[in-house]
mmCIF file of C-alpha atoms in Angstrom:
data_model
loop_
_atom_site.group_PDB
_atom_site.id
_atom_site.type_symbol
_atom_site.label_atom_id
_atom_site.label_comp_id
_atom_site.label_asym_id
_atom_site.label_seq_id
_atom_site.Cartn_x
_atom_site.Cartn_y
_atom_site.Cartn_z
ATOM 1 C CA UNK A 7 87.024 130.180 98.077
ATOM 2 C CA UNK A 8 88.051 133.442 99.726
ATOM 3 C CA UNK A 9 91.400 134.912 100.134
ATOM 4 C CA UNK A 10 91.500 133.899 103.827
ATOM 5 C CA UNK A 11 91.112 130.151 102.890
ATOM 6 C CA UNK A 12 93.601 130.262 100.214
ATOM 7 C CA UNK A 13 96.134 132.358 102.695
ATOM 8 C CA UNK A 14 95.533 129.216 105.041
ATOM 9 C CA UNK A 15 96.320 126.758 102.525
ATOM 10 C CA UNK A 16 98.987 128.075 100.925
ATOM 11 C CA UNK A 17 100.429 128.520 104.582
ATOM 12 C CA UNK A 18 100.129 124.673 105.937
ATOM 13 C CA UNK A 19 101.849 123.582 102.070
ATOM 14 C CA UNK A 20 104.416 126.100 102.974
ATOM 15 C CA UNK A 21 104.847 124.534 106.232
ATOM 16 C CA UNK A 22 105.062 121.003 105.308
ATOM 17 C CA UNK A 23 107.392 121.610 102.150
ATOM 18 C CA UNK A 24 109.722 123.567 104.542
ATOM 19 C CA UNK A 25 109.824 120.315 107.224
ATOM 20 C CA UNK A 26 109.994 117.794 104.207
ATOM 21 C CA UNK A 27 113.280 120.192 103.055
ATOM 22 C CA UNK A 28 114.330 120.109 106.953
ATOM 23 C CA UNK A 29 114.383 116.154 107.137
ATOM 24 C CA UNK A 30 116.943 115.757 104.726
ATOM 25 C CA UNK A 31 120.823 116.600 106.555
ATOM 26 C CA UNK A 32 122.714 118.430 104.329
ATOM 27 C CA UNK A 33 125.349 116.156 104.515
ATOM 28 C CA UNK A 34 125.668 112.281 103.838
ATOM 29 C CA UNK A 35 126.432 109.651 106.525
ATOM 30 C CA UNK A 36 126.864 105.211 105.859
ATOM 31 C CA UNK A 37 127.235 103.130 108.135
ATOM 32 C CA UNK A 38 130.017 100.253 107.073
ATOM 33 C CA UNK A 39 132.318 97.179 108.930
ATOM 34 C CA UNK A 40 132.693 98.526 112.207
ATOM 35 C CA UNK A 41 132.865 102.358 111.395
ATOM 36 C CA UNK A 42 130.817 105.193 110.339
ATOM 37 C CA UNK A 43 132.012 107.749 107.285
ATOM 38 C CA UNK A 44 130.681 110.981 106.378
ATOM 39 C CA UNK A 45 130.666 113.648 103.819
ATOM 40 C CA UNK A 46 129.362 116.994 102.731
ATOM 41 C CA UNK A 47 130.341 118.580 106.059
ATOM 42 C CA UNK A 48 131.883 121.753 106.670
ATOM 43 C CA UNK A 49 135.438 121.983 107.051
ATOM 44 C CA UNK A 50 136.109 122.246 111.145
ATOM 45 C CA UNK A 51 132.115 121.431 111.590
ATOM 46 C CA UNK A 52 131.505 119.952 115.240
ATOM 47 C CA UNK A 53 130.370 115.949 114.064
ATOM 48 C CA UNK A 54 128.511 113.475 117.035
ATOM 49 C CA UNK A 55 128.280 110.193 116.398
ATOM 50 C CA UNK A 56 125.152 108.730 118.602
ATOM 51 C CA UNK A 57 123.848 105.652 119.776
ATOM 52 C CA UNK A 58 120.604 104.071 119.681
ATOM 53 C CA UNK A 59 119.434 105.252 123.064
ATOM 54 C CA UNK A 60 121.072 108.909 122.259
ATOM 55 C CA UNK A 61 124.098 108.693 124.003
ATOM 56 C CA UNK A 62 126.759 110.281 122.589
ATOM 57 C CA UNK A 63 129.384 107.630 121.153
ATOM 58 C CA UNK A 64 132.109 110.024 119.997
ATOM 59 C CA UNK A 65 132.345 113.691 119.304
ATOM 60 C CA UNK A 66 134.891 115.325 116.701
ATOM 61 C CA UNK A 67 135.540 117.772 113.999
ATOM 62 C CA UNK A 68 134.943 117.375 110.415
ATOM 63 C CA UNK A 69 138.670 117.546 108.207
ATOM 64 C CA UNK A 70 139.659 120.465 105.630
ATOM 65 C CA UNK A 71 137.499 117.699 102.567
ATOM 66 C CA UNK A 72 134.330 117.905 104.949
ATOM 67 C CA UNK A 73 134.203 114.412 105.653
ATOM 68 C CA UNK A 74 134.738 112.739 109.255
ATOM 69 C CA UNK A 75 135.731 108.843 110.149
ATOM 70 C CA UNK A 76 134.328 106.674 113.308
ATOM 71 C CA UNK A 77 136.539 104.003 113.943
ATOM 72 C CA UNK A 78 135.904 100.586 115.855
ATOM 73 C CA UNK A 79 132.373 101.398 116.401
ATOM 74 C CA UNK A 80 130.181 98.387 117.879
ATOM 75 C CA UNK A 81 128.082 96.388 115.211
ATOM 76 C CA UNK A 82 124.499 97.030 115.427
ATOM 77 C CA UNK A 83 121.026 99.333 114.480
ATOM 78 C CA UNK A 84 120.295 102.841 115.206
ATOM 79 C CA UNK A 85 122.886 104.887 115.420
ATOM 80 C CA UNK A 86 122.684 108.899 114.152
ATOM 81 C CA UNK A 87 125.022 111.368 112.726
ATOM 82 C CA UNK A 88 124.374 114.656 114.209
ATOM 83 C CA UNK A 89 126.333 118.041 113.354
ATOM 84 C CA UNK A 90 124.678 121.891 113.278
ATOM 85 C CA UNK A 91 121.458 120.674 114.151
ATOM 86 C CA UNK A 92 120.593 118.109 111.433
ATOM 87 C CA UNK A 93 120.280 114.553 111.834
ATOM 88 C CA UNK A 94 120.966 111.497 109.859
ATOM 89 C CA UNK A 95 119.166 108.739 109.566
ATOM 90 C CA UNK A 96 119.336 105.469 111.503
ATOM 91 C CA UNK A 97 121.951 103.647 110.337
ATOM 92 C CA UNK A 98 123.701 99.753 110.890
ATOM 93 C CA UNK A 99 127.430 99.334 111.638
ATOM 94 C CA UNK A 100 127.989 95.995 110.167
ATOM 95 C CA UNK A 101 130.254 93.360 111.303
ATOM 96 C CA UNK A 102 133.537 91.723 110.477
ATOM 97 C CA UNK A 103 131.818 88.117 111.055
ATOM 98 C CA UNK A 104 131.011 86.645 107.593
ATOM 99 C CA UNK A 105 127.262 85.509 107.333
ATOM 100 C CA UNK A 106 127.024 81.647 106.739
ATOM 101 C CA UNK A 107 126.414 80.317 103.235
ATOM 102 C CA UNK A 108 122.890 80.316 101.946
ATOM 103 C CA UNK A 109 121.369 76.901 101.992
ATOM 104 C CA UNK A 110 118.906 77.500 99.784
ATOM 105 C CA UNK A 111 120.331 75.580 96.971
ATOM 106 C CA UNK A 112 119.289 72.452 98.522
ATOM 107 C CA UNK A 113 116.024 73.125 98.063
ATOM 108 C CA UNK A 114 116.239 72.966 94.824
ATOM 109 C CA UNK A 115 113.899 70.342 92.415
ATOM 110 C CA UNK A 116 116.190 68.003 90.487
ATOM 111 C CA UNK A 117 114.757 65.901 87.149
ATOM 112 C CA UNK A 118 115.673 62.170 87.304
ATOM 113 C CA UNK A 119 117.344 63.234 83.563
ATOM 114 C CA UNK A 120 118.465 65.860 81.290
ATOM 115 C CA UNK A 121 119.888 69.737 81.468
ATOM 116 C CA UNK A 122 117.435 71.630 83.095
ATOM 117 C CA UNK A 123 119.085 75.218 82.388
ATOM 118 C CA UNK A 124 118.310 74.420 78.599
ATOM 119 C CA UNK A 125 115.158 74.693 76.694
#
């Protein structure tokens, strides 16, 4: 292999272990009942909070900790955590509605007799 071809190689690892690095934001953002928290900001950093389409939902400041709070956010999928050019994730704002019981159990085989959780 000559140097040329090694050059090249080395250069296209280079470049996808620097956009791997890139992908990750350098701070943390959930998604939780109706709101959105997150962490490992910069004190004072500019913090968007955007929907699935891109729209910005809110726009704010991070506190003196680093961390910023979205309040009464609309359930659903997709929304993104932007500040100083990185990007979170997709995340889900859950809901306050409780999920209805599993019915699963009723599924379940029953023996005409004995215990069958013992052996």
């Amino acid at each position: 292999m000559n140097w040329s071809v090694r050059l090249l190689t080395v250069l296209i690892l280079l470049a996808f272990a620097s956009s791997a690095a890139a992908a990750e934001p350098p701070f943390k953002a959930r998604g939780s009942v109706e709101q959105v928290y997150v962490t490992g900001l910069p004190a004072g950093a500019a913090v968007k909070l955007l929907d699935d389409s891109g729209k910005t939902v809110e726009a704010r400041t991070a506190n003196a900790q680093g961390g910023s709070l979205f309040r009464e956010v609309e359930p659903g999928d997709g929304y993104v955590v932007t500040s100083g050019g990185a990007a979170s994730e997709p995340l889900t704002v859950l809901t306050k509605r409780s999920r209805p019981p599993s019915t699963t159990v009723y599924a379940q085989r029953i023996e005409p007799d004995g215990y069958q959780y013992l052996t």
